[in-house]
Amino acid sequence: MQSRLLFIISIYCSLHFFGLYHRLGGRTTFILIDAIGFALILLILIAGRNKINKANQRFYTPLIILFFFLFLSAVSCLWFHSQSMIATFISMRYWGFLALYFVYHKLNLEKKWLEKFIIYSCLIYIGIFYLQFILFPFDIVPLGRIDSFDRGLLRIRIEGAGFLMLAGFLSLNRFLVYGKKRRLLFYFICLVTLFMLGFRTFLATSIITSIYLIIRVSNNSVLLLRNIAITFIIGYMVYSVPTVNEFIEDMFVRTSSQIEQEENYIRIQTFYFFSEQVNVNEFSLIFGNGFPQEDSSYGKFVYNRGVQDQGFIFADIGLIGFTFIYGLLSLFLFLYLFIKGIFIKTNRQDVYLSAYLLYLIISSITTVEIYRTGMFGIEALVFYLIDKSTYKRSIK
């Protein structure tokens, strides 16, 4: 019971309790939650009862190397942009929640309970999102620059969104393996909620990844053909709904319009800004320019001239933006963790884990989803669950 409570507090600290701190002290509470989260991580790692068996931790070594490369990005930031390493560490502190991977192994929680936790956490997220949707423009979570609905949808990314499709893929996986219809229903609830968020990239990626999941789980050609047929039938029915049809058609119109803009497209302009004005040379590209802290001269340049004046945000260019900030070395190690997780062979009922990692990689080509604040504790949980799944396979 104590281990479960510590787990819940630590992972919810990593996503700042779904952004609910906003009405409970705002920024001060946000910083306090970070402090509590990191204190718990240190406490559990130092005083935890269970010993860490590195042999059962497939992601142990690459995570340690990733932390080292992130450290080098802070050194690079000091060297090329004269921003103190302390300021850089404070700005990129959320990466520290990846260390929850080691905490989960210390707590040694059972896989079945963790999967229930994922479903319940997803329900909490869905509840908070729809409550915010109903109460808008009154804000119960941070809304950023959102001041109106977009085509009837509320385009906000509440921390904890990582649970949405993780629970969705888990439910689809269970339906495909065990045939439980309520699992399929919950999958569609997750998909509808993703649609309500109004982001083209996430909706398209979730569909692609769902097909990948169906193919991976179907262990014979007859079952595969049946599942694909069911998918296309349901997909056509959903597409026939006027609201969905209009949204999807608008997706293609917007995408083609952005392609036609070429040099004027904001993502292309953002790329030029970071490649020509922020990045110093090939060494800063390899090691990273470091995460800008708002009060430093480097941070003021990136935020004032880039974000405020021209709307250039490195998050808009996804993994390319990641490279300019954290460097190629960190990018390769970070992606290696996900690719390793995708290709590790797990049980049929656990394919949702690799599907989720694939979903994050694809969606992050043009978004910041894979390294968004609030995602690291969830990603650490996925890595831990892969370890649990493969450990059981090795025992069998």
XYZ file of N, CA and C in Angstrom, residues 34-204:
513
model
N 7.175 20.306 -8.204
C 8.453 19.816 -8.737
C 9.399 19.426 -7.606
N 9.487 20.283 -6.595
C 10.386 20.028 -5.461
C 9.991 18.750 -4.731
N 8.701 18.561 -4.507
C 8.215 17.352 -3.830
C 8.516 16.120 -4.674
N 8.284 16.230 -5.984
C 8.530 15.104 -6.883
C 9.976 14.662 -6.882
N 10.898 15.617 -7.005
C 12.319 15.270 -7.035
C 12.810 14.792 -5.668
N 12.242 15.336 -4.603
C 12.600 14.879 -3.255
C 12.179 13.425 -3.064
N 11.002 13.074 -3.572
C 10.524 11.689 -3.477
C 11.419 10.745 -4.270
N 11.825 11.181 -5.454
C 12.707 10.353 -6.278
C 14.002 10.045 -5.532
N 14.624 11.064 -4.979
C 15.874 10.875 -4.233
C 15.662 10.002 -3.004
N 14.580 10.247 -2.287
C 14.290 9.496 -1.066
C 14.099 8.013 -1.360
N 13.320 7.708 -2.393
C 13.038 6.306 -2.730
C 14.287 5.605 -3.243
N 15.072 6.294 -4.071
C 16.281 5.680 -4.616
C 17.323 5.425 -3.535
N 17.389 6.319 -2.548
C 18.385 6.175 -1.478
C 17.914 5.229 -0.386
N 16.647 5.383 0.023
C 16.151 4.629 1.179
C 15.227 3.473 0.820
N 14.980 3.262 -0.474
C 14.076 2.182 -0.881
C 14.583 0.816 -0.463
N 13.652 -0.073 -0.126
C 14.031 -1.396 0.381
C 14.549 -2.322 -0.715
N 13.871 -2.341 -1.842
C 14.230 -3.274 -2.909
C 15.509 -2.844 -3.617
N 16.387 -3.801 -3.850
C 17.613 -3.527 -4.579
C 17.317 -3.473 -6.081
N 18.042 -2.600 -6.774
C 17.870 -2.482 -8.220
C 18.731 -3.530 -8.914
N 18.067 -4.425 -9.660
C 18.765 -5.450 -10.424
C 18.917 -4.958 -11.861
N 20.109 -4.533 -12.217
C 20.332 -3.961 -13.539
C 20.034 -4.958 -14.657
N 20.156 -6.245 -14.367
C 19.906 -7.263 -15.387
C 18.459 -7.241 -15.867
N 17.542 -6.789 -14.997
C 16.123 -6.736 -15.352
C 15.704 -5.366 -15.883
N 16.670 -4.463 -16.029
C 16.370 -3.106 -16.484
C 17.016 -2.861 -17.851
N 16.256 -3.103 -18.879
C 16.774 -2.995 -20.240
C 17.106 -1.555 -20.640
N 16.521 -0.596 -19.937
C 16.709 0.807 -20.314
C 17.668 1.542 -19.367
N 18.267 0.812 -18.447
C 19.123 1.422 -17.429
C 20.301 2.179 -18.057
N 21.116 1.473 -18.837
C 22.324 2.077 -19.408
C 22.020 3.226 -20.370
N 21.105 3.035 -21.357
C 20.827 4.168 -22.256
C 20.261 5.393 -21.544
N 19.514 5.192 -20.460
C 18.995 6.331 -19.703
C 20.127 7.100 -19.025
N 21.073 6.371 -18.449
C 22.220 7.014 -17.801
C 23.024 7.817 -18.826
N 23.245 7.233 -20.005
C 23.993 7.934 -21.057
C 23.223 9.164 -21.531
N 21.884 9.035 -21.639
C 21.062 10.178 -22.043
C 21.211 11.330 -21.053
N 21.165 11.020 -19.765
C 21.337 12.063 -18.746
C 22.709 12.741 -18.887
N 23.718 11.955 -19.237
C 25.058 12.522 -19.430
C 25.075 13.475 -20.630
N 24.433 13.078 -21.729
C 24.386 13.936 -22.918
C 23.575 15.210 -22.657
N 22.527 15.097 -21.849
C 21.762 16.289 -21.475
C 22.622 17.233 -20.631
N 23.467 16.635 -19.797
C 24.427 17.427 -19.018
C 25.372 18.171 -19.962
N 25.822 17.481 -21.016
C 26.712 18.116 -21.992
C 26.022 19.274 -22.709
N 24.700 19.164 -22.910
C 23.976 20.264 -23.561
C 23.991 21.514 -22.678
N 23.987 21.307 -21.358
C 24.078 22.442 -20.426
C 25.476 23.063 -20.471
N 26.496 22.206 -20.591
C 27.875 22.699 -20.723
C 28.012 23.492 -22.022
N 27.433 22.948 -23.086
C 27.474 23.609 -24.391
C 26.772 24.963 -24.344
N 25.677 25.030 -23.599
C 24.928 26.287 -23.451
C 25.788 27.343 -22.745
N 26.531 26.901 -21.745
C 27.443 27.803 -21.036
C 28.540 28.293 -21.972
N 29.065 27.383 -22.775
C 30.189 27.698 -23.656
C 29.782 28.632 -24.801
N 28.668 28.319 -25.450
C 28.280 29.068 -26.647
C 27.349 30.258 -26.375
N 26.588 30.195 -25.267
C 25.598 31.254 -25.031
C 25.755 31.939 -23.668
N 26.781 31.537 -22.914
C 27.092 32.162 -21.615
C 25.938 32.100 -20.620
N 25.094 31.096 -20.753
C 24.020 30.899 -19.771
C 24.521 29.932 -18.708
N 24.374 30.279 -17.449
C 24.902 29.447 -16.371
C 24.276 28.058 -16.401
N 25.046 27.068 -15.987
C 24.564 25.691 -16.007
C 23.412 25.498 -15.025
N 23.452 26.211 -13.912
C 22.364 26.114 -12.932
C 21.050 26.578 -13.559
N 21.101 27.703 -14.294
C 19.901 28.218 -14.964
C 19.387 27.218 -15.990
N 20.309 26.576 -16.707
C 19.919 25.583 -17.714
C 19.295 24.364 -17.061
N 19.902 23.874 -15.976
C 19.357 22.707 -15.273
C 17.957 22.987 -14.730
N 17.759 24.186 -14.207
C 16.442 24.548 -13.676
C 15.403 24.564 -14.800
N 15.798 25.084 -15.959
C 14.874 25.189 -17.092
C 14.506 23.821 -17.663
N 15.443 22.881 -17.634
C 15.196 21.561 -18.215
C 15.004 20.493 -17.139
N 14.586 20.916 -15.957
C 14.484 19.991 -14.820
C 13.483 18.860 -15.037
N 12.523 19.058 -15.927
C 11.478 18.044 -16.115
C 12.039 16.721 -16.617
N 13.206 16.789 -17.268
C 13.852 15.552 -17.698
C 14.165 14.645 -16.512
N 14.311 15.243 -15.338
C 14.620 14.459 -14.145
C 13.551 13.435 -13.819
N 12.324 13.652 -14.311
C 11.250 12.705 -14.026
C 11.404 11.394 -14.799
N 12.327 11.361 -15.766
C 12.638 10.080 -16.408
C 13.288 9.127 -15.409
N 13.885 9.698 -14.355
C 14.498 8.877 -13.301
C 13.447 8.081 -12.535
N 12.180 8.379 -12.753
C 11.118 7.581 -12.133
C 11.180 6.128 -12.598
N 11.810 5.906 -13.738
C 12.020 4.530 -14.211
C 12.744 3.711 -13.151
N 13.781 4.286 -12.541
C 14.530 3.593 -11.494
C 13.689 3.470 -10.222
N 12.864 4.490 -9.963
C 11.978 4.472 -8.794
C 10.965 3.348 -8.912
N 10.386 3.179 -10.093
C 9.387 2.125 -10.293
C 9.987 0.751 -10.013
N 11.242 0.574 -10.431
C 11.907 -0.702 -10.158
C 12.158 -0.874 -8.664
N 12.458 0.211 -7.988
C 12.640 0.157 -6.532
C 11.346 -0.239 -5.834
N 10.243 0.326 -6.291
C 8.946 0.050 -5.671
C 8.412 -1.324 -6.062
N 8.844 -1.821 -7.234
C 8.494 -3.173 -7.692
C 6.975 -3.414 -7.664
N 6.250 -2.571 -8.379
C 4.792 -2.673 -8.415
C 4.342 -3.701 -9.443
N 3.203 -4.348 -9.161
C 2.705 -5.388 -10.052
C 2.078 -4.785 -11.306
N 2.277 -5.465 -12.403
C 1.863 -4.980 -13.720
C 0.350 -4.817 -13.828
N -0.406 -5.752 -13.316
C -1.869 -5.703 -13.428
C -2.427 -4.457 -12.748
N -1.902 -4.124 -11.572
C -2.372 -2.935 -10.856
C -2.001 -1.669 -11.619
N -0.809 -1.642 -12.213
C -0.370 -0.471 -12.964
C -1.263 -0.218 -14.176
N -1.708 -1.290 -14.814
C -2.590 -1.123 -15.973
C -3.957 -0.584 -15.557
N -4.435 -0.980 -14.397
C -5.673 -0.385 -13.868
C -5.456 1.097 -13.565
N -4.292 1.398 -13.030
C -3.950 2.790 -12.720
C -3.960 3.641 -13.987
N -3.457 3.094 -15.087
C -3.443 3.818 -16.363
C -4.865 4.162 -16.799
N -5.776 3.200 -16.687
C -7.173 3.425 -17.071
C -7.811 4.495 -16.192
N -7.623 4.387 -14.876
C -8.218 5.358 -13.950
C -7.639 6.759 -14.170
N -6.334 6.829 -14.429
C -5.698 8.130 -14.678
C -6.225 8.748 -15.970
N -6.470 7.901 -16.951
C -7.050 8.370 -18.209
C -8.442 8.941 -17.969
N -9.226 8.278 -17.137
C -10.570 8.760 -16.808
C -10.509 10.110 -16.099
N -9.524 10.269 -15.211
C -9.346 11.558 -14.527
C -9.035 12.647 -15.550
N -8.116 12.331 -16.472
C -7.758 13.303 -17.512
C -8.970 13.679 -18.359
N -9.728 12.672 -18.800
C -10.910 12.922 -19.625
C -11.912 13.795 -18.873
N -12.110 13.489 -17.584
C -13.034 14.271 -16.766
C -12.610 15.725 -16.658
N -11.307 15.954 -16.431
C -10.789 17.324 -16.313
C -10.925 18.067 -17.642
N -10.627 17.367 -18.744
C -10.722 18.013 -20.057
C -12.150 18.464 -20.359
N -13.114 17.567 -20.169
C -14.499 17.932 -20.496
C -15.054 18.972 -19.524
N -14.584 18.945 -18.287
C -14.998 19.974 -17.331
C -14.465 21.336 -17.773
N -13.206 21.364 -18.208
C -12.636 22.607 -18.723
C -13.359 23.050 -19.993
N -13.732 22.085 -20.815
C -14.465 22.369 -22.056
C -15.794 23.063 -21.749
N -16.490 22.556 -20.736
C -17.798 23.102 -20.355
C -17.656 24.477 -19.708
N -16.637 24.634 -18.852
C -16.469 25.875 -18.091
C -15.784 26.994 -18.875
N -15.158 26.663 -20.006
C -14.424 27.660 -20.792
C -15.307 28.872 -21.088
N -14.815 30.108 -20.927
C -13.401 30.516 -20.795
C -12.858 30.543 -19.366
N -13.687 30.183 -18.370
C -13.148 30.074 -17.013
C -12.126 28.944 -16.997
N -10.934 29.219 -16.490
C -9.852 28.239 -16.560
C -9.615 27.538 -15.225
N -9.663 26.209 -15.261
C -9.315 25.412 -14.082
C -7.914 24.823 -14.234
N -7.387 24.865 -15.466
C -6.012 24.446 -15.771
C -5.394 25.531 -16.650
N -4.064 25.578 -16.778
C -3.440 26.597 -17.630
C -3.897 26.458 -19.083
N -4.328 27.542 -19.687
C -4.807 27.529 -21.069
C -3.804 28.143 -22.042
N -2.740 28.738 -21.504
C -1.766 29.373 -22.384
C -2.389 30.511 -23.166
N -2.236 30.454 -24.488
C -2.755 31.526 -25.346
C -4.149 31.225 -25.890
N -4.755 30.139 -25.462
C -6.082 29.774 -25.960
C -7.127 30.726 -25.389
N -7.804 31.446 -26.264
C -8.834 32.382 -25.805
C -10.179 32.172 -26.493
N -10.272 31.133 -27.346
C -11.533 30.852 -28.028
C -11.532 29.422 -28.549
N -12.702 28.936 -28.946
C -12.815 27.616 -29.548
C -12.337 27.680 -30.999
N -11.813 26.566 -31.490
C -11.364 26.465 -32.875
C -12.225 25.415 -33.573
N -13.141 25.865 -34.430
C -14.093 24.969 -35.098
C -14.890 24.141 -34.096
N -15.207 24.759 -32.969
C -15.989 24.084 -31.941
C -15.173 23.190 -31.037
N -13.841 23.165 -31.225
C -12.953 22.315 -30.437
C -12.049 23.184 -29.572
N -11.602 22.622 -28.449
C -10.744 23.359 -27.523
C -9.339 22.780 -27.594
N -8.460 23.469 -28.311
C -7.117 22.960 -28.597
C -6.161 23.233 -27.436
N -6.293 22.461 -26.368
C -5.404 22.609 -25.216
C -4.720 21.279 -24.934
N -3.514 21.358 -24.389
C -2.775 20.161 -23.999
C -2.599 20.187 -22.491
N -3.535 19.563 -21.808
C -3.470 19.473 -20.353
C -2.439 18.412 -19.984
N -1.603 18.697 -19.004
C -0.635 17.689 -18.551
C -1.389 16.434 -18.117
N -0.844 15.286 -18.492
C -1.527 14.020 -18.243
C -2.147 13.462 -19.503
N -2.039 14.231 -20.622
C -2.589 13.776 -21.901
C -1.940 12.473 -22.352
N -0.750 12.197 -21.834
C -0.067 10.959 -22.200
C -0.842 9.714 -21.818
N -1.696 9.825 -20.795
C -2.494 8.671 -20.377
C -3.603 8.347 -21.378
N -4.012 9.346 -22.176
C -5.179 9.182 -23.038
C -5.004 8.042 -24.038
N -3.999 8.131 -24.893
C -3.830 7.077 -25.899
C -3.094 5.867 -25.348
N -2.371 6.015 -24.239
C -1.795 4.833 -23.599
C -2.924 3.920 -23.133
N -3.937 4.510 -22.493
C -5.111 3.745 -22.065
C -5.918 3.281 -23.273
N -5.958 4.119 -24.322
C -6.689 3.750 -25.532
C -6.087 2.533 -26.207
N -4.775 2.523 -26.380
C -4.103 1.378 -26.999
C -4.188 0.138 -26.105
N -4.101 0.339 -24.795
C -4.256 -0.771 -23.854
C -5.629 -1.417 -24.026
N -6.665 -0.607 -24.139
C -8.030 -1.115 -24.283
C -8.215 -1.832 -25.616
N -7.680 -1.248 -26.697
C -7.775 -1.893 -28.010
C -7.038 -3.221 -28.007
N -5.877 -3.252 -27.382
C -5.080 -4.476 -27.264
C -5.856 -5.574 -26.541
N -6.500 -5.211 -25.432
C -7.271 -6.184 -24.656
C -8.486 -6.684 -25.435
N -9.108 -5.805 -26.214
C -10.245 -6.227 -27.038
C -9.796 -7.229 -28.094
N -8.677 -6.951 -28.743
C -8.186 -7.826 -29.803
C -7.766 -9.188 -29.271
N -7.258 -9.227 -28.042
C -6.781 -10.491 -27.461
C -7.904 -11.264 -26.780
N -8.730 -10.551 -25.999
C -9.745 -11.224 -25.183
C -11.178 -11.005 -25.674
N -11.373 -10.085 -26.624
C -12.700 -9.866 -27.189
C -13.685 -9.158 -26.278
N -13.191 -8.406 -25.291
C -14.088 -7.697 -24.378
C -14.582 -6.410 -25.044
N -15.903 -6.353 -25.306
C -16.476 -5.231 -26.056
C -16.376 -3.907 -25.302
N -16.441 -3.962 -23.978
C -16.346 -2.714 -23.209
C -14.969 -2.076 -23.372
N -13.975 -2.903 -23.658
C -12.629 -2.379 -23.918
C -12.612 -1.596 -25.229
N -13.325 -2.120 -26.232
C -13.411 -1.429 -27.514
C -14.145 -0.101 -27.350
N -15.182 -0.108 -26.530
C -15.940 1.115 -26.258
C -15.044 2.173 -25.621
N -14.223 1.746 -24.661
C -13.334 2.703 -23.992
C -12.289 3.245 -24.963
N -11.826 2.393 -25.880
C -10.875 2.849 -26.903
C -11.479 3.987 -27.719
N -12.743 3.836 -28.103
C -13.398 4.874 -28.900
C -13.659 6.135 -28.085
N -13.882 5.979 -26.792
C -14.023 7.160 -25.924
C -12.719 7.962 -25.934
N -11.600 7.243 -25.865
C -10.285 7.905 -25.921
C -10.082 8.586 -27.270
N -10.487 7.904 -28.335
C -10.316 8.449 -29.681
C -11.179 9.696 -29.891
N -12.412 9.651 -29.384
C -13.310 10.808 -29.491
C -12.742 11.992 -28.713
N -12.193 11.719 -27.532
C -11.584 12.788 -26.733
C -10.387 13.387 -27.462
N -9.600 12.525 -28.112
C -8.461 13.008 -28.901
C -8.955 13.896 -30.042
N -10.067 13.503 -30.650
C -10.672 14.308 -31.710
C -11.102 15.675 -31.181
N -11.669 15.680 -29.967
C -12.148 16.927 -29.359
C -11.006 17.889 -29.052
N -9.792 17.353 -28.930
C -8.629 18.218 -28.700
C -8.310 19.064 -29.930
N -8.719 18.559 -31.107
C -8.594 19.356 -32.323
C -7.228 19.389 -32.972
N -6.351 18.415 -32.652
C -5.018 18.396 -33.247
C -4.953 17.352 -34.354
N -4.664 17.789 -35.572
C -4.629 16.886 -36.726
C -3.586 15.781 -36.567
N -2.396 16.189 -36.128
C -1.278 15.243 -36.051
C -1.596 14.066 -35.145
N -2.139 14.340 -33.959
C -2.399 13.281 -32.986
C -3.492 12.332 -33.465
N -4.529 12.869 -34.091
C -5.619 12.026 -34.578
C -5.131 11.106 -35.690
N -4.409 11.664 -36.658
C -3.893 10.864 -37.767
C -2.908 9.806 -37.270
